[in-house]
Amino acid sequence: MECSRTGDDLPLRELLLFLIVAVICLAGLIFPQIGLCGYLWFSLFRPDAVAWVTDQYQFSKALAICTLVGSAREIARIPTLLSNPFSVLLLLLHIPIGISVLLCQGPFLASERYTEFIRLTIMALMIPVLFYTRAHMRLLLTVICVSLGMLGLKFGLFSLIHGGVTYETANSSQYDNNTFGLVMAMAVPIIWYTRYLFESKLIRSALLGAMFFTAATVPTTTSRGASLALGIGLLYIVLRSKGRMIALLLAVLALGPIIYLIQESYVARMSTLADPLSEASAASRVEYAQAGLKMWLDYPVFGVGFGARNYAALSEKYLGRVNEQQHGVHNTYIQMLVDSGVFAGLIYGALLFGSIWWLGRSISRMKKLSPENTCIPMALQASLLVFAVGGTFGSMQRLEFVYDLLMCVAVWYHLEKTMLAGDVGSGAGAEQQAVSAVPLAPATQPPADLFPPELRRPARGRGLGR
């Protein structure tokens, strides 16, 4: 659904957006956590597109700069990135990708997209620098839920009201239908689990409602990969829930109405999954992936250049025809291999799948140590698992949201480490032992009551209940 710039109210929309961004920028100079939350909100929700404002004002860049300037007082915490395996892997990923840019093959320089990739990873790396308490973790997840939940409410509700509208692009072409569908699918488990971090029934109900519309948005994109990924996410929720039938019923209630409205086109689209080669679009994806693997074998170490443009330019030789629409590989993992080589592929795989595996271990530990916090690693693991599945259907190695989630895992890594250290001790000095077990800069040492005793031990009769 495209929006057009019409109406006398446009200047007011622009003025309001300018005012909101200006307030966040000023607050970010003093409180960089607020600035980073504003940056995440802007990158996920894209209020400029919602307000029909062009991107000429570079709001996102202004938010990033103010946040980085305000983060100067936290510079002593930057070395903590080197003690975190997830932030270390993200830093290491830049080495083969940077070399692939220097040794770029083909007519396109990869520097433009690499510069954008540097910006988004710098902002992602600021997450574990600026956020290091449980309250911070809840704030991060809440910002993600609100940002993507608002998108789900906008597009899902609009489609339901108007009898089943489908989308080829979203937010003035910020996303194509496949990427938008996958982002919405990733948001569903995050919203589902984050609501358990709040005691308020009103907040829980609001987040549950946002999840309904967010889930309903996925079928409207008619993206087969996103629908399959959403199915994996919902299956995860159902299998992890104590009340499985209730969770299954909620999933049916979320998806049933919209699928009923678009059943003819949606069912026809999904039926091609049974025989992908029988449908032109699906068959072309297999063809692009095969061409990508052949190209990678010719440039195995550092690839043809980050950003997919050089693959598109060189693909004619491997496709046996002209790549008229300059398509990428349509597979995140193969795209990373062909763009930046085997080392980039291995590091990227270790970062993504290593995070999913470690979060599974964290869930097991939290069930014994602190059931109230189990929803945090569940939210992150389920969302990354959804992406891991959906990423096989599109070239999404530059999707900023994924790197933000991976650095949320880095935050949780330090928090869990603190909790485990605190559980080892007992008596009056246990809390201080828990805090000192994680190396933090003296200027930003979290308070001794970071995890109160009731959050460190399972409480009788309490648990996730899901």
Short mmCIF file of C-alpha atoms in Angstrom, two decimals:
data_model
loop_
_atom_site.label_atom_id
_atom_site.label_comp_id
_atom_site.label_asym_id
_atom_site.label_seq_id
_atom_site.Cartn_x
_atom_site.Cartn_y
_atom_site.Cartn_z
CA MET A 1 0.00 0.00 0.00
CA GLU A 2 1.55 3.26 -1.13
CA CYS A 3 0.81 6.62 0.43
CA SER A 4 0.75 9.89 -1.48
CA ARG A 5 1.67 13.35 -0.28
CA THR A 6 -1.65 15.17 -0.49
CA GLY A 7 -3.74 17.33 1.72
CA ASP A 8 -3.38 20.55 3.65
CA ASP A 9 -2.34 18.71 6.79
CA LEU A 10 1.04 17.68 5.36
CA PRO A 11 3.01 20.60 6.85
CA LEU A 12 1.55 19.77 10.27
CA ARG A 13 2.66 16.15 9.91
CA GLU A 14 6.17 17.25 9.01
CA LEU A 15 6.26 19.76 11.85
CA LEU A 16 5.11 17.15 14.35
CA LEU A 17 7.72 14.66 13.13
CA PHE A 18 10.44 17.32 13.30
CA LEU A 19 9.40 18.13 16.86
CA ILE A 20 9.42 14.47 17.96
CA VAL A 21 12.82 13.80 16.40
CA ALA A 22 14.25 17.03 17.84
CA VAL A 23 13.09 16.11 21.35
CA ILE A 24 14.59 12.63 21.05
CA CYS A 25 17.86 14.06 19.70
CA LEU A 26 18.16 16.52 22.58
CA ALA A 27 17.29 13.82 25.09
CA GLY A 28 19.84 11.51 23.45
CA LEU A 29 22.60 14.02 24.06
CA ILE A 30 21.91 13.79 27.80
CA PHE A 31 20.49 10.28 28.10
CA PRO A 32 21.95 8.16 25.27
CA GLN A 33 19.68 5.24 26.18
CA ILE A 34 16.70 7.37 25.19
CA GLY A 35 18.45 8.37 21.99
CA LEU A 36 19.13 4.75 21.07
CA CYS A 37 15.54 3.77 21.83
CA GLY A 38 14.41 6.60 19.57
CA TYR A 39 16.76 5.41 16.85
CA LEU A 40 15.42 1.84 17.12
CA TRP A 41 11.84 3.11 17.03
CA PHE A 42 12.58 5.17 13.93
CA SER A 43 14.39 2.36 12.08
CA LEU A 44 11.63 -0.16 12.79
CA PHE A 45 8.47 1.93 12.56
CA ARG A 46 9.68 4.53 10.06
CA PRO A 47 7.36 7.35 11.16
CA ASP A 48 8.57 9.46 8.23
CA ALA A 49 6.93 6.99 5.85
CA VAL A 50 3.78 6.86 7.99
CA ALA A 51 3.61 10.66 7.92
CA TRP A 52 4.29 10.70 4.16
CA VAL A 53 7.48 12.67 4.67
CA THR A 54 10.37 12.10 2.28
CA ASP A 55 13.70 10.79 3.56
CA GLN A 56 15.58 13.94 2.47
CA TYR A 57 15.72 15.15 6.08
CA GLN A 58 17.86 12.18 7.24
CA PHE A 59 16.15 11.89 10.61
CA SER A 60 17.75 8.50 11.28
CA LYS A 61 21.24 9.90 10.79
CA ALA A 62 20.50 12.78 13.16
CA LEU A 63 19.26 10.35 15.84
CA ALA A 64 22.37 8.21 15.38
CA ILE A 65 24.78 11.14 15.67
CA CYS A 66 23.11 12.58 18.80
CA THR A 67 23.06 9.15 20.44
CA LEU A 68 26.75 8.57 19.70
CA VAL A 69 27.68 12.04 21.01
CA GLY A 70 25.67 11.44 24.17
CA SER A 71 27.35 8.04 24.59
CA ALA A 72 30.76 9.64 25.05
CA ARG A 73 30.43 9.29 28.83
CA GLU A 74 29.99 5.53 28.35
CA ILE A 75 33.24 5.14 26.42
CA ALA A 76 34.77 3.21 29.31
CA ARG A 77 32.22 0.43 28.69
CA ILE A 78 33.22 -0.15 25.07
CA PRO A 79 35.93 -2.73 25.99
CA THR A 80 33.15 -4.92 27.43
CA LEU A 81 32.25 -5.71 23.80
CA LEU A 82 35.42 -7.78 23.64
CA SER A 83 34.27 -9.97 26.54
CA ASN A 84 31.01 -10.85 24.81
CA PRO A 85 31.13 -13.62 22.17
CA PHE A 86 28.21 -12.21 20.19
CA SER A 87 29.59 -8.69 19.85
CA VAL A 88 33.03 -10.16 19.07
CA LEU A 89 31.56 -12.20 16.21
CA LEU A 90 29.80 -9.14 14.82
CA LEU A 91 33.08 -7.21 14.92
CA LEU A 92 34.92 -10.10 13.25
CA LEU A 93 32.29 -10.24 10.50
CA HIS A 94 33.47 -6.86 9.29
CA ILE A 95 36.92 -8.20 8.42
CA PRO A 96 35.98 -10.49 5.50
CA ILE A 97 33.17 -8.16 4.44
CA GLY A 98 35.58 -5.18 4.38
CA ILE A 99 38.11 -7.17 2.36
CA SER A 100 35.37 -8.14 -0.11
CA VAL A 101 34.69 -4.43 -0.60
CA LEU A 102 38.38 -3.71 -1.26
CA LEU A 103 38.69 -6.64 -3.68
CA CYS A 104 35.32 -5.99 -5.28
CA GLN A 105 34.64 -7.88 -8.54
CA GLY A 106 32.40 -6.46 -11.24
CA PRO A 107 31.35 -2.95 -12.28
CA PHE A 108 29.78 -1.82 -9.00
CA LEU A 109 31.72 -0.59 -6.02
CA ALA A 110 30.35 -2.10 -2.82
CA SER A 111 31.33 0.87 -0.66
CA GLU A 112 27.89 2.54 -0.61
CA ARG A 113 26.05 -0.40 0.90
CA TYR A 114 29.00 -1.26 3.10
CA THR A 115 28.97 2.27 4.54
CA GLU A 116 25.31 1.78 5.43
CA PHE A 117 26.16 -1.61 6.93
CA ILE A 118 28.86 0.01 9.10
CA ARG A 119 26.33 2.53 10.40
CA LEU A 120 23.74 -0.07 11.32
CA THR A 121 26.28 -2.33 13.04
CA ILE A 122 27.76 0.58 15.01
CA MET A 123 24.30 1.40 16.33
CA ALA A 124 23.64 -2.28 17.05
CA LEU A 125 26.91 -2.53 18.98
CA MET A 126 25.85 0.42 21.09
CA ILE A 127 23.02 -1.72 22.49
CA PRO A 128 25.22 -3.84 24.82
CA VAL A 129 27.28 -0.74 25.65
CA LEU A 130 24.32 1.36 26.81
CA PHE A 131 21.97 -1.33 28.11
CA TYR A 132 23.12 -3.61 30.92
CA THR A 133 20.30 -4.04 33.47
CA ARG A 134 17.09 -6.06 33.47
CA ALA A 135 15.09 -2.81 33.27
CA HIS A 136 17.13 -1.91 30.18
CA MET A 137 16.38 -5.32 28.68
CA ARG A 138 12.67 -4.88 29.22
CA LEU A 139 12.85 -1.39 27.73
CA LEU A 140 14.60 -2.72 24.60
CA LEU A 141 12.02 -5.43 24.03
CA THR A 142 9.19 -2.99 24.71
CA VAL A 143 10.49 -0.52 22.12
CA ILE A 144 10.66 -3.34 19.56
CA CYS A 145 7.16 -4.53 20.45
CA VAL A 146 5.63 -1.06 20.29
CA SER A 147 7.38 -0.14 17.02
CA LEU A 148 6.49 -3.32 15.14
CA GLY A 149 3.15 -3.69 16.89
CA MET A 150 2.16 -0.26 15.59
CA LEU A 151 3.07 -1.38 12.07
CA GLY A 152 1.06 -4.55 12.53
CA LEU A 153 -1.91 -2.56 13.81
CA LYS A 154 -1.69 -0.17 10.86
CA PHE A 155 -1.45 -2.75 8.08
CA GLY A 156 -3.30 -5.66 9.67
CA LEU A 157 -6.29 -3.60 10.79
CA PHE A 158 -6.48 -1.79 7.46
CA SER A 159 -6.54 -5.10 5.59
CA LEU A 160 -9.23 -6.57 7.83
CA ILE A 161 -11.45 -3.49 7.62
CA HIS A 162 -11.18 -3.32 3.83
CA GLY A 163 -11.94 -6.95 3.16
CA GLY A 164 -8.48 -8.43 2.76
CA VAL A 165 -6.06 -5.92 1.22
CA THR A 166 -2.69 -7.41 0.25
CA TYR A 167 0.60 -5.56 0.11
CA GLU A 168 3.46 -5.64 -2.38
CA THR A 169 5.44 -3.01 -0.47
CA ALA A 170 5.08 -1.41 2.93
CA ASN A 171 5.85 1.99 4.44
CA SER A 172 6.41 3.67 1.09
CA SER A 173 8.62 0.87 -0.23
CA GLN A 174 10.78 0.62 2.89
CA TYR A 175 10.22 -3.13 2.65
CA ASP A 176 9.23 -5.39 -0.19
CA ASN A 177 6.49 -7.89 0.60
CA ASN A 178 8.90 -10.69 1.53
CA THR A 179 11.00 -8.63 3.92
CA PHE A 180 7.97 -6.95 5.47
CA GLY A 181 6.25 -10.29 5.99
CA LEU A 182 9.34 -11.75 7.65
CA VAL A 183 9.82 -8.74 9.96
CA MET A 184 6.18 -9.04 11.05
CA ALA A 185 6.61 -12.78 11.60
CA MET A 186 9.71 -12.12 13.74
CA ALA A 187 7.75 -9.63 15.82
CA VAL A 188 5.00 -12.09 16.79
CA PRO A 189 6.99 -14.19 19.32
CA ILE A 190 8.73 -11.12 20.73
CA ILE A 191 5.38 -9.48 21.49
CA TRP A 192 3.97 -12.74 22.85
CA TYR A 193 6.77 -13.26 25.38
CA THR A 194 7.53 -9.63 26.24
CA ARG A 195 4.03 -9.14 27.68
CA TYR A 196 4.99 -11.48 30.54
CA LEU A 197 7.52 -8.91 31.73
CA PHE A 198 4.63 -6.67 32.81
CA GLU A 199 2.31 -7.13 35.77
CA SER A 200 -0.35 -4.80 34.36
CA LYS A 201 -3.22 -6.68 32.74
CA LEU A 202 -3.92 -3.63 30.58
CA ILE A 203 -0.41 -3.63 29.11
CA ARG A 204 -0.51 -7.38 28.60
CA SER A 205 -3.85 -7.13 26.81
CA ALA A 206 -2.60 -4.28 24.61
CA LEU A 207 0.47 -6.27 23.58
CA LEU A 208 -1.66 -9.35 22.92
CA GLY A 209 -3.91 -7.27 20.68
CA ALA A 210 -0.87 -5.90 18.84
CA MET A 211 0.33 -9.47 18.34
CA PHE A 212 -3.01 -10.44 16.77
CA PHE A 213 -2.81 -7.72 14.13
CA THR A 214 0.91 -8.29 13.56
CA ALA A 215 0.32 -11.99 12.90
CA ALA A 216 -2.61 -11.12 10.64
CA THR A 217 -0.35 -8.85 8.59
CA VAL A 218 1.93 -11.72 7.49
CA PRO A 219 -0.60 -13.46 5.17
CA THR A 220 -1.47 -10.11 3.56
CA THR A 221 2.06 -9.95 2.13
CA THR A 222 1.42 -13.28 0.30
CA SER A 223 5.03 -14.13 1.06
CA ARG A 224 5.52 -17.89 1.14
CA GLY A 225 8.78 -17.66 3.09
CA ALA A 226 7.28 -15.32 5.69
CA SER A 227 4.20 -17.53 6.09
CA LEU A 228 6.35 -20.61 6.60
CA ALA A 229 8.54 -18.72 9.09
CA LEU A 230 5.45 -17.49 10.96
CA GLY A 231 4.26 -21.07 11.17
CA ILE A 232 7.55 -22.04 12.80
CA GLY A 233 7.22 -19.16 15.27
CA LEU A 234 3.66 -20.10 16.20
CA LEU A 235 4.64 -23.76 16.54
CA TYR A 236 7.44 -22.66 18.89
CA ILE A 237 4.95 -20.75 21.03
CA VAL A 238 2.46 -23.62 21.15
CA LEU A 239 5.07 -26.25 22.03
CA ARG A 240 6.64 -24.03 24.70
CA SER A 241 3.28 -23.20 26.30
CA LYS A 242 1.78 -25.04 29.23
CA GLY A 243 -1.69 -24.27 27.89
CA ARG A 244 -1.01 -25.52 24.38
CA MET A 245 -4.64 -25.65 23.32
CA ILE A 246 -5.19 -22.06 24.41
CA ALA A 247 -2.09 -20.91 22.51
CA LEU A 248 -3.24 -22.85 19.44
CA LEU A 249 -6.71 -21.31 19.68
CA LEU A 250 -5.22 -17.81 19.89
CA ALA A 251 -3.10 -18.50 16.80
CA VAL A 252 -6.21 -19.62 14.89
CA LEU A 253 -8.13 -16.55 16.05
CA ALA A 254 -5.27 -14.29 14.89
CA LEU A 255 -4.89 -15.82 11.43
CA GLY A 256 -8.35 -17.22 10.69
CA PRO A 257 -10.21 -14.02 9.74
CA ILE A 258 -7.54 -12.62 7.40
CA ILE A 259 -6.90 -15.97 5.69
CA TYR A 260 -10.65 -16.30 5.15
CA LEU A 261 -10.74 -12.89 3.48
CA ILE A 262 -7.81 -13.59 1.13
CA GLN A 263 -8.21 -17.36 0.93
CA GLU A 264 -8.34 -17.65 -2.86
CA SER A 265 -5.09 -15.83 -3.61
CA TYR A 266 -3.36 -16.97 -0.43
CA VAL A 267 -4.11 -20.67 -0.81
CA ALA A 268 -3.08 -20.56 -4.47
CA ARG A 269 0.19 -18.89 -3.49
CA MET A 270 0.97 -21.30 -0.65
CA SER A 271 0.15 -24.38 -2.75
CA THR A 272 3.26 -23.75 -4.85
CA LEU A 273 5.39 -24.81 -1.87
CA ALA A 274 4.48 -28.41 -2.64
CA ASP A 275 6.22 -28.21 -6.03
CA PRO A 276 8.38 -25.04 -6.21
CA LEU A 277 9.62 -25.69 -9.75
CA SER A 278 6.07 -25.61 -11.10
CA GLU A 279 5.70 -21.88 -10.45
CA ALA A 280 7.83 -19.29 -12.25
CA SER A 281 8.66 -17.10 -9.23
CA ALA A 282 9.61 -20.03 -6.99
CA ALA A 283 11.57 -21.70 -9.79
CA SER A 284 13.54 -18.51 -10.42
CA ARG A 285 14.63 -18.46 -6.76
CA VAL A 286 16.10 -21.92 -7.14
CA GLU A 287 17.81 -20.76 -10.31
CA TYR A 288 19.31 -17.68 -8.64
CA ALA A 289 20.53 -19.75 -5.69
CA GLN A 290 22.21 -22.26 -8.01
CA ALA A 291 23.87 -19.42 -9.91
CA GLY A 292 25.03 -17.97 -6.59
CA LEU A 293 26.69 -21.21 -5.56
CA LYS A 294 28.45 -21.49 -8.93
CA MET A 295 29.68 -17.90 -8.65
CA TRP A 296 30.91 -18.49 -5.11
CA LEU A 297 32.98 -21.46 -6.29
CA ASP A 298 34.76 -19.05 -8.67
CA TYR A 299 35.34 -16.50 -5.86
CA PRO A 300 35.34 -18.68 -2.71
CA VAL A 301 37.55 -16.70 -0.32
CA PHE A 302 36.28 -13.09 -0.40
CA GLY A 303 33.40 -13.22 -2.85
CA VAL A 304 32.48 -10.66 -5.49
CA GLY A 305 31.76 -7.70 -3.21
CA PHE A 306 29.34 -6.96 -0.40
CA GLY A 307 25.85 -5.70 -1.17
CA ALA A 308 24.49 -8.10 -3.86
CA ARG A 309 24.90 -5.63 -6.71
CA ASN A 310 27.96 -7.32 -8.14
CA TYR A 311 26.28 -10.70 -7.98
CA ALA A 312 23.40 -9.25 -10.03
CA ALA A 313 25.83 -7.71 -12.53
CA LEU A 314 27.86 -10.92 -12.95
CA SER A 315 24.96 -13.36 -12.82
CA GLU A 316 24.28 -13.44 -16.57
CA LYS A 317 27.23 -15.78 -17.08
CA TYR A 318 25.88 -18.21 -14.48
CA LEU A 319 22.18 -17.89 -15.30
CA GLY A 320 22.62 -18.20 -19.03
CA ARG A 321 20.38 -15.17 -19.49
CA VAL A 322 20.20 -11.50 -18.56
CA ASN A 323 19.20 -10.74 -14.98
CA GLU A 324 16.88 -7.96 -16.10
CA GLN A 325 15.53 -7.00 -12.68
CA GLN A 326 18.95 -7.30 -11.02
CA HIS A 327 17.71 -9.84 -8.49
CA GLY A 328 19.92 -11.12 -5.70
CA VAL A 329 20.34 -14.75 -4.74
CA HIS A 330 17.08 -14.82 -2.70
CA ASN A 331 18.89 -16.71 0.04
CA THR A 332 20.59 -14.91 2.93
CA TYR A 333 23.27 -17.54 3.52
CA ILE A 334 24.27 -18.04 -0.10
CA GLN A 335 24.19 -14.27 -0.62
CA MET A 336 26.67 -13.78 2.21
CA LEU A 337 28.92 -16.47 0.74
CA VAL A 338 28.90 -15.12 -2.81
CA ASP A 339 29.22 -11.49 -1.69
CA SER A 340 31.95 -11.80 0.93
CA GLY A 341 33.31 -15.35 0.83
CA VAL A 342 33.56 -18.40 3.00
CA PHE A 343 34.91 -16.68 6.13
CA ALA A 344 32.02 -14.19 6.17
CA GLY A 345 29.59 -17.06 5.70
CA LEU A 346 31.07 -19.04 8.56
CA ILE A 347 31.15 -16.07 10.97
CA TYR A 348 27.61 -15.05 10.04
CA GLY A 349 26.38 -18.60 10.55
CA ALA A 350 28.19 -18.84 13.89
CA LEU A 351 26.66 -15.56 15.04
CA LEU A 352 23.09 -16.42 14.07
CA PHE A 353 22.90 -20.13 14.84
CA GLY A 354 25.28 -19.84 17.80
CA SER A 355 22.89 -17.29 19.31
CA ILE A 356 19.90 -19.58 18.78
CA TRP A 357 21.75 -22.53 20.35
CA TRP A 358 23.02 -20.52 23.34
CA LEU A 359 19.57 -19.07 24.00
CA GLY A 360 18.21 -22.61 24.19
CA ARG A 361 20.75 -23.38 26.90
CA SER A 362 19.86 -20.12 28.64
CA ILE A 363 16.17 -21.08 28.66
CA SER A 364 17.00 -24.34 30.42
CA ARG A 365 19.09 -22.52 33.03
CA MET A 366 16.46 -19.84 33.64
CA LYS A 367 13.71 -22.41 34.21
CA LYS A 368 15.68 -23.60 37.24
CA LEU A 369 17.18 -20.32 38.38
CA SER A 370 14.62 -17.62 37.61
CA PRO A 371 11.39 -18.67 35.82
CA GLU A 372 10.18 -15.06 35.75
CA ASN A 373 12.97 -14.22 33.29
CA THR A 374 12.63 -17.25 31.00
CA CYS A 375 10.45 -15.24 28.63
CA ILE A 376 13.44 -13.05 27.65
CA PRO A 377 15.60 -15.75 26.02
CA MET A 378 12.43 -17.34 24.62
CA ALA A 379 11.47 -14.10 22.88
CA LEU A 380 14.92 -13.70 21.35
CA GLN A 381 15.35 -17.35 20.36
CA ALA A 382 11.94 -17.65 18.72
CA SER A 383 12.38 -14.45 16.72
CA LEU A 384 15.86 -15.42 15.50
CA LEU A 385 14.59 -18.90 14.64
CA VAL A 386 11.84 -17.32 12.55
CA PHE A 387 14.47 -15.28 10.72
CA ALA A 388 16.72 -18.31 10.23
CA VAL A 389 13.87 -20.04 8.40
CA GLY A 390 12.65 -17.01 6.47
CA GLY A 391 16.19 -16.03 5.51
CA THR A 392 16.38 -19.01 3.17
CA PHE A 393 13.77 -17.33 0.95
CA GLY A 394 15.36 -13.91 0.57
CA SER A 395 18.65 -12.00 0.62
CA MET A 396 18.37 -10.29 3.98
CA GLN A 397 21.98 -10.16 5.17
CA ARG A 398 21.64 -6.37 5.49
CA LEU A 399 18.40 -6.40 7.51
CA GLU A 400 19.11 -4.09 10.46
CA PHE A 401 16.51 -5.61 12.76
CA VAL A 402 18.40 -8.91 12.88
CA TYR A 403 21.61 -7.29 14.12
CA ASP A 404 19.64 -5.36 16.73
CA LEU A 405 18.22 -8.65 18.02
CA LEU A 406 21.65 -10.28 18.04
CA MET A 407 22.99 -7.49 20.20
CA CYS A 408 19.98 -7.88 22.50
CA VAL A 409 21.30 -11.42 22.91
CA ALA A 410 24.64 -9.86 23.87
CA VAL A 411 22.86 -7.83 26.58
CA TRP A 412 21.16 -10.93 27.91
CA TYR A 413 24.49 -12.79 27.90
CA HIS A 414 25.93 -10.34 30.44
CA LEU A 415 22.73 -10.26 32.49
CA GLU A 416 22.56 -14.03 32.72
CA LYS A 417 26.22 -14.16 33.64
CA THR A 418 25.49 -11.76 36.48
CA MET A 419 22.54 -13.85 37.65
CA LEU A 420 24.52 -17.11 37.58
CA ALA A 421 27.36 -15.52 39.54
CA GLY A 422 24.87 -14.21 42.11
CA ASP A 423 23.27 -17.62 42.55
CA VAL A 424 26.65 -19.16 43.48
CA GLY A 425 27.00 -17.03 46.59
CA SER A 426 24.78 -16.78 49.60
CA GLY A 427 24.38 -14.53 52.59
CA ALA A 428 24.91 -10.80 52.81
CA GLY A 429 27.70 -10.66 50.21
CA ALA A 430 25.89 -12.58 47.47
CA GLU A 431 24.54 -9.54 45.67
CA GLN A 432 27.90 -7.83 45.51
CA GLN A 433 29.49 -11.06 44.28
CA ALA A 434 26.91 -11.24 41.49
CA VAL A 435 27.67 -7.73 40.32
CA SER A 436 31.44 -8.01 40.47
CA ALA A 437 31.48 -11.27 38.53
CA VAL A 438 30.82 -9.40 35.27
CA PRO A 439 33.62 -6.97 34.31
CA LEU A 440 32.10 -3.53 33.96
CA ALA A 441 33.65 -0.12 33.93
CA PRO A 442 33.67 1.52 37.38
CA ALA A 443 31.82 4.58 36.12
CA THR A 444 28.89 2.51 34.89
CA GLN A 445 28.76 -0.26 37.49
CA PRO A 446 25.12 -1.40 37.83
CA PRO A 447 23.51 -1.11 41.25
CA ALA A 448 23.81 -3.93 43.76
CA ASP A 449 20.07 -4.60 43.54
CA LEU A 450 20.26 -5.31 39.82
CA PHE A 451 18.56 -8.65 40.38
CA PRO A 452 16.64 -8.74 43.67
CA PRO A 453 16.53 -12.08 45.49
CA GLU A 454 13.00 -12.84 44.32
CA LEU A 455 14.24 -12.73 40.71
CA ARG A 456 17.17 -15.04 41.37
CA ARG A 457 15.30 -17.97 42.80
CA PRO A 458 12.13 -19.70 41.59
CA ALA A 459 9.13 -18.60 43.60
CA ARG A 460 6.74 -21.38 44.66
CA GLY A 461 3.64 -21.55 42.55
CA ARG A 462 4.94 -19.05 40.03
CA GLY A 463 6.28 -19.57 36.59
CA LEU A 464 5.72 -18.63 32.99
CA GLY A 465 2.44 -20.48 32.85
CA ARG A 466 2.62 -20.54 29.12
#
